[in-house]
Amino acid sequence: MIALHALVIFASYIAFFAAVVSGVGFLVQESRLKRKDPRVLRGQGIPLELLDRTNGISVVIGFALFSVGMIQGHLLAKRNWGSYWSGDPKEIWSLLTWAAYAAVLGLRLTAGLKGRRVVFMSVMSFLLVMFTFVGVNYLMGGKHVFF
């Protein structure tokens, strides 16, 4: 079950990375449009609407996978460590990451927010993904020493 947990979490990170790629593409393309870059005026580049939609879909997929992975993790924690929550740094930073993407989704789905602000939030949320994935193990340790 631990291999499935790690696989699901890693798959969510891939979806969040796709959100970053489309998000950065959106921000670059929007900047070019504002500057009236000749490449954009000639129709080169990916439409902003497509980049925004790709970002949103990637966040939805990543969030769903990350949520499933966190549930799996809590079930594994109960089985292996005796409780669903131990305050491990990986658990804490995972919860912060989950909350950041929940905010992005909340703004997209309930407030109907699109474009620059929500795309920027999704790009910045990926910093939490990177810290949770790499930084926690190197800087904080904890029970998640294996991954």
C-alpha positions as protocol buffer text, in pm:
chain_id: "A"
residue {
  index: 1
  type: MET
  ca { x: 0 y: 0 z: 0 }
}
residue {
  index: 2
  type: ILE
  ca { x: 290 y: 238 z: 62 }
}
residue {
  index: 3
  type: ALA
  ca { x: 403 y: 204 z: -300 }
}
residue {
  index: 4
  type: LEU
  ca { x: 52 y: 298 z: -419 }
}
residue {
  index: 5
  type: HIS
  ca { x: 50 y: 596 z: -181 }
}
residue {
  index: 6
  type: ALA
  ca { x: 383 y: 719 z: -318 }
}
residue {
  index: 7
  type: LEU
  ca { x: 268 y: 660 z: -677 }
}
residue {
  index: 8
  type: VAL
  ca { x: -54 y: 857 z: -630 }
}
residue {
  index: 9
  type: ILE
  ca { x: 128 y: 1147 z: -461 }
}
residue {
  index: 10
  type: PHE
  ca { x: 390 y: 1151 z: -737 }
}
residue {
  index: 11
  type: ALA
  ca { x: 115 y: 1148 z: -1002 }
}
residue {
  index: 12
  type: SER
  ca { x: -40 y: 1450 z: -832 }
}
residue {
  index: 13
  type: TYR
  ca { x: 296 y: 1626 z: -847 }
}
residue {
  index: 14
  type: ILE
  ca { x: 309 y: 1559 z: -1221 }
}
residue {
  index: 15
  type: ALA
  ca { x: -36 y: 1715 z: -1263 }
}
residue {
  index: 16
  type: PHE
  ca { x: 70 y: 2013 z: -1052 }
}
residue {
  index: 17
  type: PHE
  ca { x: 380 y: 2045 z: -1272 }
}
residue {
  index: 18
  type: ALA
  ca { x: 155 y: 2053 z: -1580 }
}
residue {
  index: 19
  type: ALA
  ca { x: -36 y: 2335 z: -1407 }
}
residue {
  index: 20
  type: VAL
  ca { x: 292 y: 2522 z: -1360 }
}
residue {
  index: 21
  type: VAL
  ca { x: 396 y: 2479 z: -1722 }
}
residue {
  index: 22
  type: SER
  ca { x: 59 y: 2602 z: -1852 }
}
residue {
  index: 23
  type: GLY
  ca { x: 53 y: 2875 z: -1587 }
}
residue {
  index: 24
  type: VAL
  ca { x: 394 y: 3011 z: -1678 }
}
residue {
  index: 25
  type: GLY
  ca { x: 295 y: 2989 z: -2043 }
}
residue {
  index: 26
  type: PHE
  ca { x: -16 y: 3192 z: -1963 }
}
residue {
  index: 27
  type: LEU
  ca { x: 180 y: 3459 z: -1777 }
}
residue {
  index: 28
  type: VAL
  ca { x: 440 y: 3487 z: -2054 }
}
residue {
  index: 29
  type: GLN
  ca { x: 177 y: 3500 z: -2328 }
}
residue {
  index: 30
  type: GLU
  ca { x: -25 y: 3760 z: -2139 }
}
residue {
  index: 31
  type: SER
  ca { x: 285 y: 3973 z: -2093 }
}
residue {
  index: 32
  type: ARG
  ca { x: 359 y: 3951 z: -2466 }
}
residue {
  index: 33
  type: LEU
  ca { x: 4 y: 4055 z: -2547 }
}
residue {
  index: 34
  type: LYS
  ca { x: 28 y: 4357 z: -2319 }
}
residue {
  index: 35
  type: ARG
  ca { x: 356 y: 4459 z: -2483 }
}
residue {
  index: 36
  type: LYS
  ca { x: 203 y: 4403 z: -2828 }
}
residue {
  index: 37
  type: ASP
  ca { x: 482 y: 4163 z: -2914 }
}
residue {
  index: 38
  type: PRO
  ca { x: 488 y: 4108 z: -3293 }
}
residue {
  index: 39
  type: ARG
  ca { x: 501 y: 3729 z: -3251 }
}
residue {
  index: 40
  type: VAL
  ca { x: 171 y: 3731 z: -3067 }
}
residue {
  index: 41
  type: LEU
  ca { x: 14 y: 3974 z: -3313 }
}
residue {
  index: 42
  type: ARG
  ca { x: 105 y: 3734 z: -3596 }
}
residue {
  index: 43
  type: GLY
  ca { x: -91 y: 3461 z: -3420 }
}
residue {
  index: 44
  type: GLN
  ca { x: 208 y: 3274 z: -3278 }
}
residue {
  index: 45
  type: GLY
  ca { x: 167 y: 3128 z: -2935 }
}
residue {
  index: 46
  type: ILE
  ca { x: -97 y: 2936 z: -2749 }
}
residue {
  index: 47
  type: PRO
  ca { x: -427 y: 3114 z: -2678 }
}
residue {
  index: 48
  type: LEU
  ca { x: -467 y: 3240 z: -2321 }
}
residue {
  index: 49
  type: GLU
  ca { x: -800 y: 3065 z: -2281 }
}
residue {
  index: 50
  type: LEU
  ca { x: -644 y: 2728 z: -2361 }
}
residue {
  index: 51
  type: LEU
  ca { x: -355 y: 2787 z: -2119 }
}
residue {
  index: 52
  type: ASP
  ca { x: -597 y: 2896 z: -1845 }
}
residue {
  index: 53
  type: ARG
  ca { x: -822 y: 2593 z: -1904 }
}
residue {
  index: 54
  type: THR
  ca { x: -521 y: 2358 z: -1905 }
}
residue {
  index: 55
  type: ASN
  ca { x: -401 y: 2511 z: -1581 }
}
residue {
  index: 56
  type: GLY
  ca { x: -743 y: 2466 z: -1422 }
}
residue {
  index: 57
  type: ILE
  ca { x: -784 y: 2105 z: -1536 }
}
residue {
  index: 58
  type: SER
  ca { x: -432 y: 2019 z: -1419 }
}
residue {
  index: 59
  type: VAL
  ca { x: -503 y: 2167 z: -1076 }
}
residue {
  index: 60
  type: VAL
  ca { x: -829 y: 1970 z: -1049 }
}
residue {
  index: 61
  type: ILE
  ca { x: -654 y: 1643 z: -1140 }
}
residue {
  index: 62
  type: GLY
  ca { x: -357 y: 1716 z: -913 }
}
residue {
  index: 63
  type: PHE
  ca { x: -580 y: 1814 z: -623 }
}
residue {
  index: 64
  type: ALA
  ca { x: -795 y: 1501 z: -657 }
}
residue {
  index: 65
  type: LEU
  ca { x: -489 y: 1274 z: -672 }
}
residue {
  index: 66
  type: PHE
  ca { x: -319 y: 1460 z: -386 }
}
residue {
  index: 67
  type: SER
  ca { x: -634 y: 1427 z: -173 }
}
residue {
  index: 68
  type: VAL
  ca { x: -651 y: 1052 z: -238 }
}
residue {
  index: 69
  type: GLY
  ca { x: -279 y: 1023 z: -162 }
}
residue {
  index: 70
  type: MET
  ca { x: -321 y: 1210 z: 166 }
}
residue {
  index: 71
  type: ILE
  ca { x: -610 y: 985 z: 269 }
}
residue {
  index: 72
  type: GLN
  ca { x: -397 y: 681 z: 187 }
}
residue {
  index: 73
  type: GLY
  ca { x: -114 y: 834 z: 389 }
}
residue {
  index: 74
  type: HIS
  ca { x: -334 y: 885 z: 694 }
}
residue {
  index: 75
  type: LEU
  ca { x: -459 y: 526 z: 672 }
}
residue {
  index: 76
  type: LEU
  ca { x: -100 y: 404 z: 647 }
}
residue {
  index: 77
  type: ALA
  ca { x: 0 y: 624 z: 941 }
}
residue {
  index: 78
  type: LYS
  ca { x: -276 y: 472 z: 1154 }
}
residue {
  index: 79
  type: ARG
  ca { x: -163 y: 122 z: 1062 }
}
residue {
  index: 80
  type: ASN
  ca { x: 212 y: 183 z: 1100 }
}
residue {
  index: 81
  type: TRP
  ca { x: 240 y: 453 z: 1367 }
}
residue {
  index: 82
  type: GLY
  ca { x: -84 y: 408 z: 1563 }
}
residue {
  index: 83
  type: SER
  ca { x: -257 y: 737 z: 1473 }
}
residue {
  index: 84
  type: TYR
  ca { x: -388 y: 915 z: 1166 }
}
residue {
  index: 85
  type: TRP
  ca { x: -185 y: 1228 z: 1242 }
}
residue {
  index: 86
  type: SER
  ca { x: 154 y: 1252 z: 1407 }
}
residue {
  index: 87
  type: GLY
  ca { x: 257 y: 1610 z: 1332 }
}
residue {
  index: 88
  type: ASP
  ca { x: 536 y: 1487 z: 1106 }
}
residue {
  index: 89
  type: PRO
  ca { x: 682 y: 1776 z: 898 }
}
residue {
  index: 90
  type: LYS
  ca { x: 579 y: 1600 z: 574 }
}
residue {
  index: 91
  type: GLU
  ca { x: 220 y: 1580 z: 702 }
}
residue {
  index: 92
  type: ILE
  ca { x: 217 y: 1947 z: 798 }
}
residue {
  index: 93
  type: TRP
  ca { x: 362 y: 2071 z: 470 }
}
residue {
  index: 94
  type: SER
  ca { x: 135 y: 1837 z: 274 }
}
residue {
  index: 95
  type: LEU
  ca { x: -163 y: 1990 z: 451 }
}
residue {
  index: 96
  type: LEU
  ca { x: -37 y: 2340 z: 365 }
}
residue {
  index: 97
  type: THR
  ca { x: 7 y: 2234 z: 1 }
}
residue {
  index: 98
  type: TRP
  ca { x: -342 y: 2084 z: -3 }
}
residue {
  index: 99
  type: ALA
  ca { x: -486 y: 2405 z: 146 }
}
residue {
  index: 100
  type: ALA
  ca { x: -310 y: 2622 z: -114 }
}
residue {
  index: 101
  type: TYR
  ca { x: -453 y: 2422 z: -403 }
}
residue {
  index: 102
  type: ALA
  ca { x: -794 y: 2408 z: -229 }
}
residue {
  index: 103
  type: ALA
  ca { x: -788 y: 2789 z: -230 }
}
residue {
  index: 104
  type: VAL
  ca { x: -700 y: 2795 z: -600 }
}
residue {
  index: 105
  type: LEU
  ca { x: -984 y: 2554 z: -675 }
}
residue {
  index: 106
  type: GLY
  ca { x: -1222 y: 2744 z: -454 }
}
residue {
  index: 107
  type: LEU
  ca { x: -1153 y: 3065 z: -640 }
}
residue {
  index: 108
  type: ARG
  ca { x: -1189 y: 2894 z: -977 }
}
residue {
  index: 109
  type: LEU
  ca { x: -1500 y: 2691 z: -902 }
}
residue {
  index: 110
  type: THR
  ca { x: -1701 y: 2899 z: -656 }
}
residue {
  index: 111
  type: ALA
  ca { x: -1594 y: 3253 z: -739 }
}
residue {
  index: 112
  type: GLY
  ca { x: -1550 y: 3179 z: -1109 }
}
residue {
  index: 113
  type: LEU
  ca { x: -1211 y: 3347 z: -1110 }
}
residue {
  index: 114
  type: LYS
  ca { x: -1003 y: 3296 z: -1422 }
}
residue {
  index: 115
  type: GLY
  ca { x: -685 y: 3436 z: -1562 }
}
residue {
  index: 116
  type: ARG
  ca { x: -381 y: 3601 z: -1418 }
}
residue {
  index: 117
  type: ARG
  ca { x: -448 y: 3599 z: -1044 }
}
residue {
  index: 118
  type: VAL
  ca { x: -562 y: 3239 z: -1010 }
}
residue {
  index: 119
  type: VAL
  ca { x: -298 y: 3114 z: -1254 }
}
residue {
  index: 120
  type: PHE
  ca { x: -32 y: 3300 z: -1055 }
}
residue {
  index: 121
  type: MET
  ca { x: -163 y: 3141 z: -734 }
}
residue {
  index: 122
  type: SER
  ca { x: -138 y: 2795 z: -887 }
}
residue {
  index: 123
  type: VAL
  ca { x: 219 y: 2863 z: -1001 }
}
residue {
  index: 124
  type: MET
  ca { x: 317 y: 2988 z: -655 }
}
residue {
  index: 125
  type: SER
  ca { x: 148 y: 2688 z: -490 }
}
residue {
  index: 126
  type: PHE
  ca { x: 392 y: 2466 z: -674 }
}
residue {
  index: 127
  type: LEU
  ca { x: 666 y: 2610 z: -451 }
}
residue {
  index: 128
  type: LEU
  ca { x: 490 y: 2430 z: -166 }
}
residue {
  index: 129
  type: VAL
  ca { x: 488 y: 2109 z: -371 }
}
residue {
  index: 130
  type: MET
  ca { x: 861 y: 2134 z: -426 }
}
residue {
  index: 131
  type: PHE
  ca { x: 932 y: 2209 z: -62 }
}
residue {
  index: 132
  type: THR
  ca { x: 705 y: 1926 z: 52 }
}
residue {
  index: 133
  type: PHE
  ca { x: 863 y: 1683 z: -193 }
}
residue {
  index: 134
  type: VAL
  ca { x: 1229 y: 1775 z: -152 }
}
residue {
  index: 135
  type: GLY
  ca { x: 1286 y: 2039 z: 113 }
}
residue {
  index: 136
  type: VAL
  ca { x: 1115 y: 1873 z: 407 }
}
residue {
  index: 137
  type: ASN
  ca { x: 1328 y: 1559 z: 388 }
}
residue {
  index: 138
  type: TYR
  ca { x: 1655 y: 1754 z: 368 }
}
residue {
  index: 139
  type: LEU
  ca { x: 1577 y: 2033 z: 612 }
}
residue {
  index: 140
  type: MET
  ca { x: 1336 y: 1885 z: 865 }
}
residue {
  index: 141
  type: GLY
  ca { x: 1360 y: 1506 z: 864 }
}
residue {
  index: 142
  type: GLY
  ca { x: 1075 y: 1321 z: 1029 }
}
residue {
  index: 143
  type: LYS
  ca { x: 911 y: 986 z: 971 }
}
residue {
  index: 144
  type: HIS
  ca { x: 906 y: 1020 z: 592 }
}
residue {
  index: 145
  type: VAL
  ca { x: 1276 y: 953 z: 545 }
}
residue {
  index: 146
  type: PHE
  ca { x: 1212 y: 709 z: 262 }
}
residue {
  index: 147
  type: PHE
  ca { x: 1054 y: 967 z: 26 }
}
